[in-house]
Amino acid sequence: MIKLLKEFIEKSWLLIVSSFVFGLLLALTNSAWSGKIEENKTKKLSGLMGMLITDANKFEVVMPKVRVDLGRGKFVETDIYRAVQNSQTAGFCFKAEGNGFADKIELVIAVDANFEKIIGFKVLASAETPGFGDKIAHSFYNDQYKGAPAGKLTLVSKGDDKVIDSEIVAISGATVSSTAVVNIFNNYLEQIKNQLTQKGLIE
């Protein structure tokens, strides 16, 4: 009995030490790569903004670290970029996020200079199910946002996806992912618009 107890303690210590070592290695690896990951994400953000507002000469941060209420006591911060074309405002861009089916979805959203219409969105990061949820980046779903009013959007199960209005037709088999994107827009549009209005950047 004493021998078994001794073996158990010896093996337990080995497991604890091994867990600690592997945990430390994972933490060090994550720390080493986190800066590079953020750097790559920043570069990707810049590239996606350029794809959304193609005639912009540059993008400048006009409101850094704007606080956005995601509900249920959760707040995040995002930078609002002004797209500049020959010294004139061509539109605004900002990063937005929300919970998807598999994990967090991060989008880059662009609106026009008066914040009246959505120019479009690009997926910055997503782990949605291949063949289903990842279709949020496909033209069938994505194109419905181009030119839609920059106000409250509604997800519908059936409809004409070629009609540009406030109704967004869901992706068949990926309702959760479709809903997630609509919720992200509804969470951010009004709050970002209010912030820009208070700052005097739009009327």
Coordinates of N, CA and C in Angstrom, one line a residue:
M1 N 0.8 -1.2 0.0 CA 0.0 0.0 0.0 C 0.9 1.3 0.0
I2 N 1.9 1.3 0.9 CA 2.8 2.4 1.0 C 3.6 2.6 -0.4
K3 N 3.9 1.4 -0.9 CA 4.7 1.4 -2.2 C 3.8 2.0 -3.3
L4 N 2.5 1.6 -3.4 CA 1.6 2.2 -4.4 C 1.4 3.7 -4.2
L5 N 1.3 4.1 -2.9 CA 1.1 5.5 -2.7 C 2.3 6.3 -3.1
K6 N 3.5 5.7 -2.8 CA 4.8 6.4 -3.2 C 4.8 6.5 -4.7
E7 N 4.5 5.4 -5.4 CA 4.5 5.5 -6.9 C 3.5 6.5 -7.4
F8 N 2.3 6.6 -6.8 CA 1.3 7.6 -7.2 C 1.8 9.0 -7.1
I9 N 2.5 9.3 -5.9 CA 3.0 10.6 -5.7 C 4.1 11.0 -6.7
E10 N 5.0 10.0 -6.9 CA 6.1 10.2 -7.9 C 5.6 10.5 -9.3
K11 N 4.6 9.7 -9.7 CA 4.0 10.0 -11.0 C 3.2 11.2 -11.1
S12 N 2.5 11.6 -10.0 CA 1.8 12.9 -10.0 C 2.7 14.0 -10.1
W13 N 3.8 14.0 -9.4 CA 4.8 15.1 -9.5 C 5.3 15.2 -10.9
L14 N 5.5 14.1 -11.6 CA 6.0 14.1 -12.9 C 5.0 14.7 -13.9
L15 N 3.7 14.4 -13.7 CA 2.7 15.0 -14.5 C 2.5 16.5 -14.3
I16 N 2.6 16.9 -13.0 CA 2.5 18.3 -12.7 C 3.7 19.1 -13.3
V17 N 4.9 18.6 -13.1 CA 6.1 19.3 -13.7 C 6.0 19.3 -15.2
S18 N 5.6 18.2 -15.8 CA 5.4 18.2 -17.3 C 4.4 19.2 -17.8
S19 N 3.3 19.3 -17.1 CA 2.2 20.2 -17.4 C 2.7 21.7 -17.3
F20 N 3.5 21.9 -16.3 CA 4.0 23.3 -16.1 C 5.0 23.6 -17.2
V21 N 5.9 22.7 -17.5 CA 6.9 23.0 -18.6 C 6.2 23.2 -19.9
F22 N 5.3 22.4 -20.3 CA 4.6 22.5 -21.6 C 3.7 23.8 -21.6
G23 N 3.1 24.1 -20.5 CA 2.4 25.4 -20.4 C 3.3 26.6 -20.5
L24 N 4.4 26.5 -19.9 CA 5.4 27.6 -20.0 C 5.9 27.8 -21.5
L25 N 6.1 26.7 -22.1 CA 6.6 26.7 -23.5 C 5.5 27.3 -24.5
L26 N 4.2 26.9 -24.2 CA 3.1 27.5 -25.0 C 3.0 29.0 -24.8
A27 N 3.1 29.4 -23.5 CA 3.1 30.8 -23.2 C 4.2 31.6 -23.9
L28 N 5.4 31.1 -23.8 CA 6.5 31.7 -24.5 C 6.4 31.8 -26.0
T29 N 5.9 30.7 -26.6 CA 5.6 30.7 -28.0 C 4.6 31.7 -28.4
N30 N 3.5 31.8 -27.7 CA 2.4 32.7 -27.9 C 2.9 34.2 -27.8
S31 N 3.7 34.4 -26.8 CA 4.3 35.8 -26.5 C 5.2 36.2 -27.7
A32 N 6.0 35.2 -28.1 CA 6.9 35.5 -29.2 C 6.2 35.8 -30.5
W33 N 5.1 35.2 -30.8 CA 4.4 35.3 -32.1 C 3.3 36.4 -32.0
S34 N 2.8 36.8 -30.8 CA 1.7 37.7 -30.8 C 1.9 39.0 -31.5
G35 N 3.1 39.5 -31.3 CA 3.5 40.8 -32.0 C 3.4 40.7 -33.5
K36 N 3.9 39.6 -34.0 CA 4.0 39.3 -35.4 C 2.5 39.1 -36.0
I37 N 1.7 38.4 -35.2 CA 0.3 38.2 -35.6 C -0.4 39.5 -35.7
E38 N -0.2 40.4 -34.7 CA -0.9 41.7 -34.7 C -0.4 42.6 -35.8
E39 N 0.9 42.5 -36.1 CA 1.5 43.3 -37.2 C 0.9 42.8 -38.6
N40 N 0.8 41.5 -38.7 CA 0.2 41.0 -40.0 C -1.3 41.4 -40.1
K41 N -2.0 41.4 -39.0 CA -3.4 41.8 -39.0 C -3.6 43.2 -39.3
T42 N -2.7 44.1 -38.9 CA -2.7 45.5 -39.2 C -2.5 45.7 -40.7
K43 N -1.5 45.0 -41.2 CA -1.2 45.1 -42.7 C -2.5 44.6 -43.5
K44 N -3.1 43.5 -43.0 CA -4.3 43.0 -43.7 C -5.4 44.0 -43.6
L45 N -5.6 44.6 -42.5 CA -6.6 45.7 -42.3 C -6.4 46.8 -43.3
S46 N -5.2 47.3 -43.4 CA -4.9 48.3 -44.4 C -5.2 47.9 -45.8
G47 N -4.9 46.7 -46.2 CA -5.1 46.2 -47.5 C -6.6 46.0 -47.8
L48 N -7.4 45.6 -46.8 CA -8.8 45.4 -47.0 C -9.5 46.7 -47.1
M49 N -9.1 47.7 -46.4 CA -9.7 49.1 -46.5 C -9.5 49.6 -47.9
G50 N -8.3 49.4 -48.4 CA -8.0 49.8 -49.8 C -8.8 49.1 -50.8
M51 N -9.2 47.8 -50.6 CA -10.0 47.1 -51.5 C -11.5 47.6 -51.4
L52 N -11.9 48.1 -50.3 CA -13.3 48.5 -50.1 C -13.5 49.9 -50.7
I53 N -12.5 50.8 -50.4 CA -12.6 52.2 -51.0 C -11.4 52.4 -51.9
T54 N -11.6 52.0 -53.1 CA -10.5 51.9 -54.0 C -9.9 53.2 -54.5
D55 N -10.7 54.3 -54.4 CA -10.3 55.6 -54.9 C -9.6 56.4 -53.9
A56 N -9.4 55.9 -52.7 CA -8.8 56.6 -51.6 C -7.3 56.7 -51.8
N57 N -6.7 57.9 -51.5 CA -5.3 58.1 -51.6 C -4.6 57.6 -50.3
K58 N -5.3 57.7 -49.2 CA -4.8 57.3 -47.9 C -5.9 57.1 -46.9
F59 N -5.6 56.4 -45.8 CA -6.5 56.2 -44.7 C -5.9 56.8 -43.4
E60 N -6.6 57.6 -42.7 CA -6.1 58.2 -41.5 C -7.0 58.0 -40.3
V61 N -6.5 57.7 -39.2 CA -7.3 57.5 -38.0 C -7.8 58.9 -37.5
V62 N -9.1 59.1 -37.6 CA -9.7 60.3 -37.1 C -10.3 60.2 -35.7
M63 N -10.6 59.0 -35.3 CA -11.0 58.7 -33.9 C -10.5 57.4 -33.4
P64 N -9.4 57.5 -32.6 CA -8.8 56.2 -32.1 C -9.6 55.7 -30.9
K65 N -9.5 54.4 -30.7 CA -10.1 53.7 -29.6 C -11.5 54.1 -29.2
V66 N -12.4 54.1 -30.2 CA -13.8 54.4 -29.9 C -14.4 53.2 -29.2
R67 N -15.1 53.5 -28.1 CA -15.7 52.4 -27.3 C -17.1 52.0 -27.9
V68 N -17.2 50.7 -28.1 CA -18.4 50.2 -28.7 C -19.1 49.2 -27.7
D69 N -20.3 49.3 -27.4 CA -21.1 48.4 -26.5 C -21.6 47.3 -27.3
L70 N -21.2 46.0 -27.0 CA -21.6 44.8 -27.7 C -22.8 44.2 -26.9
G71 N -23.2 44.8 -25.8 CA -24.3 44.2 -25.0 C -23.8 43.3 -24.0
R72 N -24.6 43.0 -23.0 CA -24.3 42.1 -21.9 C -23.1 42.5 -21.1
G73 N -22.8 43.8 -21.0 CA -21.7 44.3 -20.3 C -20.4 44.2 -21.0
K74 N -20.3 43.8 -22.3 CA -19.1 43.7 -23.0 C -18.8 44.9 -23.8
F75 N -17.6 45.5 -23.7 CA -17.3 46.7 -24.5 C -15.9 46.4 -25.2
V76 N -15.8 46.9 -26.4 CA -14.6 46.8 -27.2 C -14.2 48.2 -27.7
E77 N -13.0 48.3 -28.2 CA -12.5 49.6 -28.8 C -12.1 49.3 -30.2
T78 N -12.4 50.3 -31.0 CA -12.0 50.3 -32.4 C -11.6 51.6 -32.9
D79 N -10.7 51.7 -33.9 CA -10.2 52.9 -34.5 C -11.1 53.2 -35.7
I80 N -11.5 54.5 -35.9 CA -12.3 54.9 -37.1 C -11.3 55.6 -38.0
Y81 N -11.3 55.1 -39.3 CA -10.4 55.6 -40.3 C -11.2 56.4 -41.3
R82 N -10.6 57.6 -41.7 CA -11.2 58.4 -42.8 C -10.5 58.1 -44.1
A83 N -11.2 57.7 -45.1 CA -10.6 57.5 -46.4 C -10.5 58.8 -47.1
V84 N -9.3 59.2 -47.5 CA -9.1 60.5 -48.1 C -8.8 60.4 -49.6
Q85 N -9.5 61.1 -50.4 CA -9.3 61.2 -51.9 C -9.1 62.7 -52.3
N86 N -7.9 63.0 -52.6 CA -7.6 64.4 -53.0 C -8.1 65.4 -52.0
S87 N -7.8 65.2 -50.7 CA -8.1 66.0 -49.6 C -9.6 66.0 -49.2
Q88 N -10.4 65.2 -49.9 CA -11.8 65.1 -49.6 C -12.1 63.7 -48.9
T89 N -13.1 63.7 -48.1 CA -13.5 62.4 -47.4 C -14.3 61.5 -48.4
A90 N -13.7 60.3 -48.6 CA -14.3 59.4 -49.6 C -15.1 58.3 -48.8
G91 N -15.0 58.3 -47.5 CA -15.8 57.3 -46.7 C -15.1 57.1 -45.4
F92 N -15.6 56.2 -44.6 CA -15.0 55.8 -43.3 C -14.9 54.3 -43.2
C93 N -13.9 53.8 -42.5 CA -13.7 52.4 -42.3 C -13.4 52.1 -40.8
F94 N -13.8 51.0 -40.4 CA -13.5 50.6 -39.0 C -13.6 49.0 -38.9
K95 N -12.9 48.5 -37.9 CA -12.9 47.1 -37.6 C -14.1 46.8 -36.7
A96 N -14.8 45.7 -36.9 CA -15.9 45.4 -36.1 C -15.9 43.9 -35.8
E97 N -16.4 43.5 -34.6 CA -16.3 42.1 -34.3 C -17.6 41.6 -33.6
G98 N -17.8 40.3 -33.5 CA -18.9 39.7 -32.9 C -18.8 38.2 -32.9
N99 N -19.6 37.5 -32.1 CA -19.5 36.1 -32.0 C -20.2 35.4 -33.2
G100 N -19.5 34.5 -33.8 CA -20.0 33.7 -34.9 C -20.4 32.3 -34.4
F101 N -20.5 31.3 -35.3 CA -20.9 30.0 -35.0 C -19.7 29.3 -34.3
A102 N -18.5 29.4 -34.8 CA -17.4 28.7 -34.3 C -16.5 29.5 -33.3
D103 N -16.4 30.8 -33.6 CA -15.5 31.7 -32.9 C -15.9 33.1 -33.2
K104 N -15.0 34.0 -32.8 CA -15.2 35.4 -33.1 C -15.0 35.7 -34.6
I105 N -15.9 36.6 -35.1 CA -15.8 37.1 -36.5 C -15.3 38.5 -36.4
E106 N -14.3 38.8 -37.2 CA -13.8 40.2 -37.3 C -14.0 40.7 -38.7
L107 N -14.6 41.8 -38.9 CA -14.9 42.4 -40.2 C -14.2 43.8 -40.3
V108 N -14.0 44.2 -41.5 CA -13.7 45.6 -41.9 C -14.9 46.1 -42.6
I109 N -15.5 47.2 -42.1 CA -16.7 47.8 -42.6 C -16.4 49.1 -43.2
A110 N -16.9 49.4 -44.4 CA -16.8 50.7 -45.0 C -18.1 51.4 -45.3
V111 N -18.2 52.6 -45.0 CA -19.5 53.4 -45.3 C -19.1 54.7 -46.1
D112 N -20.1 55.3 -46.7 CA -19.8 56.5 -47.5 C -19.5 57.7 -46.6
A113 N -19.1 58.8 -47.3 CA -18.7 60.0 -46.5 C -19.8 60.6 -45.6
N114 N -21.0 60.4 -46.0 CA -22.1 60.9 -45.2 C -22.7 59.9 -44.2
F115 N -22.2 58.7 -44.2 CA -22.6 57.6 -43.4 C -24.1 57.3 -43.7
E116 N -24.4 57.3 -45.0 CA -25.8 57.0 -45.4 C -25.9 55.6 -46.0
K117 N -24.9 55.2 -46.7 CA -24.9 53.9 -47.3 C -23.6 53.1 -47.0
I118 N -23.8 51.8 -46.9 CA -22.7 50.9 -46.7 C -22.0 50.7 -48.0
I119 N -20.7 50.8 -48.0 CA -19.9 50.5 -49.2 C -19.6 49.0 -49.3
G120 N -19.4 48.4 -48.2 CA -19.2 46.9 -48.2 C -18.5 46.5 -47.0
F121 N -18.1 45.2 -46.9 CA -17.3 44.7 -45.8 C -16.4 43.6 -46.3
K122 N -15.3 43.4 -45.6 CA -14.4 42.3 -45.9 C -14.2 41.5 -44.5
V123 N -13.9 40.3 -44.6 CA -13.6 39.5 -43.5 C -12.2 39.6 -43.1
L124 N -11.9 40.1 -41.9 CA -10.5 40.2 -41.4 C -10.1 38.9 -40.7
A125 N -11.0 38.3 -40.0 CA -10.6 37.0 -39.3 C -11.9 36.2 -39.1
S126 N -11.9 34.9 -39.3 CA -13.1 34.1 -39.1 C -12.7 32.6 -39.0
A127 N -13.3 31.9 -38.2 CA -13.1 30.5 -38.1 C -14.4 29.7 -38.4
E128 N -15.3 30.3 -39.2 CA -16.6 29.7 -39.5 C -16.4 28.4 -40.3
T129 N -17.4 27.6 -40.3 CA -17.4 26.3 -40.9 C -17.1 26.3 -42.4
P130 N -16.1 25.7 -42.9 CA -15.8 25.7 -44.4 C -17.0 25.1 -45.1
G131 N -17.4 25.8 -46.2 CA -18.5 25.4 -47.0 C -19.8 25.9 -46.6
F132 N -19.9 26.4 -45.4 CA -21.2 27.0 -44.8 C -20.9 28.4 -44.3
G133 N -20.5 28.5 -43.1 CA -20.3 29.8 -42.4 C -19.3 30.7 -43.1
D134 N -18.3 30.1 -43.8 CA -17.3 30.9 -44.4 C -17.8 31.6 -45.7
K135 N -19.1 31.2 -46.1 CA -19.7 31.9 -47.2 C -20.1 33.3 -47.0
I136 N -19.9 33.8 -45.8 CA -20.1 35.2 -45.5 C -19.2 36.1 -46.3
A137 N -18.1 35.5 -46.8 CA -17.2 36.3 -47.7 C -17.6 36.1 -49.2
H138 N -18.5 35.2 -49.5 CA -18.9 35.0 -50.9 C -19.8 36.1 -51.4
S139 N -19.8 36.3 -52.7 CA -20.5 37.4 -53.3 C -22.1 37.3 -53.1
F140 N -22.6 36.1 -53.1 CA -24.1 36.0 -52.8 C -24.5 36.8 -51.6
Y141 N -23.8 36.6 -50.5 CA -24.1 37.2 -49.2 C -23.5 38.6 -49.1
N142 N -22.2 38.7 -49.4 CA -21.4 39.9 -49.3 C -22.0 41.1 -50.1
D143 N -22.4 40.8 -51.3 CA -22.8 41.9 -52.2 C -24.1 42.5 -51.8
Q144 N -24.9 41.8 -50.9 CA -26.2 42.4 -50.5 C -26.0 43.7 -49.6
Y145 N -24.8 43.8 -49.0 CA -24.5 45.0 -48.2 C -24.0 46.2 -49.0
K146 N -23.6 46.0 -50.2 CA -23.0 47.1 -51.0 C -24.2 48.0 -51.5
G147 N -24.2 49.2 -50.9 CA -25.2 50.2 -51.2 C -26.4 50.1 -50.3
A148 N -26.4 49.2 -49.4 CA -27.6 49.1 -48.4 C -27.5 50.3 -47.5
P149 N -28.7 50.7 -46.9 CA -28.7 51.9 -46.0 C -27.8 51.6 -44.8
A150 N -27.1 52.6 -44.3 CA -26.3 52.4 -43.1 C -27.1 52.6 -41.9
G151 N -28.1 51.7 -41.7 CA -29.0 51.8 -40.5 C -29.2 50.4 -40.1
K152 N -30.3 50.1 -39.4 CA -30.7 48.8 -38.9 C -31.0 47.8 -40.0
L153 N -30.3 46.7 -40.0 CA -30.5 45.7 -41.0 C -31.3 44.5 -40.4
T154 N -32.0 43.8 -41.3 CA -32.8 42.7 -40.9 C -32.5 41.4 -41.7
L155 N -32.3 40.3 -41.0 CA -32.0 39.1 -41.7 C -33.3 38.3 -42.0
V156 N -33.4 37.9 -43.3 CA -34.6 37.2 -43.7 C -34.2 35.8 -44.3
S157 N -35.0 34.8 -44.2 CA -34.7 33.5 -44.7 C -34.8 33.3 -46.2
K158 N -35.8 34.1 -46.7 CA -36.0 34.1 -48.2 C -36.2 35.5 -48.7
G159 N -35.9 35.6 -50.0 CA -36.0 37.0 -50.6 C -35.1 37.0 -51.8
D160 N -35.1 38.2 -52.4 CA -34.3 38.5 -53.6 C -33.0 39.1 -53.2
D161 N -31.9 38.3 -53.2 CA -30.6 38.9 -52.8 C -30.0 39.9 -53.7
K162 N -30.7 40.1 -54.9 CA -30.2 41.2 -55.8 C -30.8 42.5 -55.5
V163 N -31.9 42.5 -54.7 CA -32.5 43.8 -54.3 C -31.7 44.4 -53.1
I164 N -31.2 45.6 -53.3 CA -30.3 46.2 -52.3 C -31.2 47.1 -51.4
D165 N -31.4 46.6 -50.1 CA -32.2 47.3 -49.1 C -31.7 46.9 -47.8
S166 N -32.6 47.1 -46.8 CA -32.2 46.8 -45.4 C -32.4 45.3 -45.0
E167 N -32.9 44.5 -46.0 CA -33.1 43.1 -45.7 C -32.0 42.3 -46.3
I168 N -31.4 41.5 -45.5 CA -30.3 40.6 -45.9 C -30.7 39.2 -45.9
V169 N -30.6 38.5 -47.1 CA -31.1 37.1 -47.2 C -30.0 36.2 -46.6
A170 N -30.3 35.3 -45.7 CA -29.4 34.5 -45.0 C -28.8 33.4 -46.0
I171 N -27.6 32.9 -45.6 CA -27.0 31.9 -46.3 C -27.6 30.6 -45.9
S172 N -28.1 29.8 -46.9 CA -28.7 28.5 -46.6 C -27.7 27.6 -45.8
G173 N -28.2 27.1 -44.7 CA -27.3 26.2 -43.9 C -26.3 26.9 -43.0
A174 N -26.4 28.2 -43.0 CA -25.4 29.0 -42.2 C -26.1 30.2 -41.6
T175 N -27.3 29.9 -41.0 CA -28.1 31.0 -40.4 C -27.3 31.7 -39.3
V176 N -26.6 31.0 -38.5 CA -25.9 31.5 -37.3 C -24.9 32.5 -37.8
S177 N -24.1 32.1 -38.8 CA -23.0 33.0 -39.3 C -23.6 34.2 -40.0
S178 N -24.7 34.0 -40.7 CA -25.4 35.1 -41.4 C -26.0 36.1 -40.3
T179 N -26.6 35.6 -39.3 CA -27.1 36.4 -38.2 C -26.0 37.2 -37.5
A180 N -24.8 36.5 -37.3 CA -23.7 37.1 -36.7 C -23.2 38.4 -37.4
V181 N -23.2 38.3 -38.7 CA -22.7 39.5 -39.5 C -23.7 40.6 -39.4
V182 N -25.0 40.3 -39.5 CA -26.0 41.4 -39.4 C -26.0 42.0 -38.0
N183 N -25.8 41.2 -36.9 CA -25.7 41.7 -35.6 C -24.5 42.6 -35.4
I184 N -23.4 42.2 -36.0 CA -22.2 43.1 -36.0 C -22.5 44.5 -36.6
F185 N -23.1 44.5 -37.7 CA -23.5 45.7 -38.4 C -24.4 46.6 -37.5
N186 N -25.4 45.9 -36.9 CA -26.4 46.6 -36.1 C -25.8 47.1 -34.8
N187 N -24.8 46.4 -34.3 CA -24.1 46.9 -33.1 C -23.3 48.1 -33.3
Y188 N -22.6 48.1 -34.5 CA -21.6 49.1 -34.7 C -22.1 50.4 -35.5
L189 N -23.0 50.2 -36.5 CA -23.3 51.3 -37.3 C -23.9 52.5 -36.6
E190 N -24.9 52.3 -35.7 CA -25.5 53.4 -35.0 C -24.5 54.0 -34.1
Q191 N -23.7 53.2 -33.3 CA -22.8 53.8 -32.4 C -21.6 54.5 -33.0
I192 N -21.1 54.0 -34.1 CA -20.0 54.7 -34.8 C -20.6 56.0 -35.4
K193 N -21.8 55.9 -36.0 CA -22.4 57.1 -36.6 C -22.5 58.2 -35.5
N194 N -23.0 57.9 -34.4 CA -23.2 58.8 -33.3 C -21.9 59.5 -32.9
Q195 N -20.8 58.6 -32.8 CA -19.5 59.2 -32.4 C -19.0 60.2 -33.5
L196 N -19.2 59.8 -34.8 CA -18.7 60.7 -35.8 C -19.5 62.0 -35.8
T197 N -20.8 61.9 -35.6 CA -21.7 63.1 -35.5 C -21.3 64.0 -34.4
Q198 N -21.0 63.5 -33.2 CA -20.6 64.2 -32.1 C -19.3 64.9 -32.3
K199 N -18.4 64.3 -33.1 CA -17.1 64.8 -33.4 C -17.2 65.9 -34.5
G200 N -18.4 66.0 -35.2 CA -18.5 66.9 -36.2 C -18.0 66.5 -37.6
L201 N -17.7 65.2 -37.7 CA -17.1 64.7 -38.9 C -18.2 64.3 -40.0
I202 N -19.4 64.2 -39.5 CA -20.5 64.0 -40.5 C -21.7 64.9 -39.9
E203 N -22.6 65.2 -40.7 CA -23.8 66.0 -40.3 C -24.8 65.2 -39.6

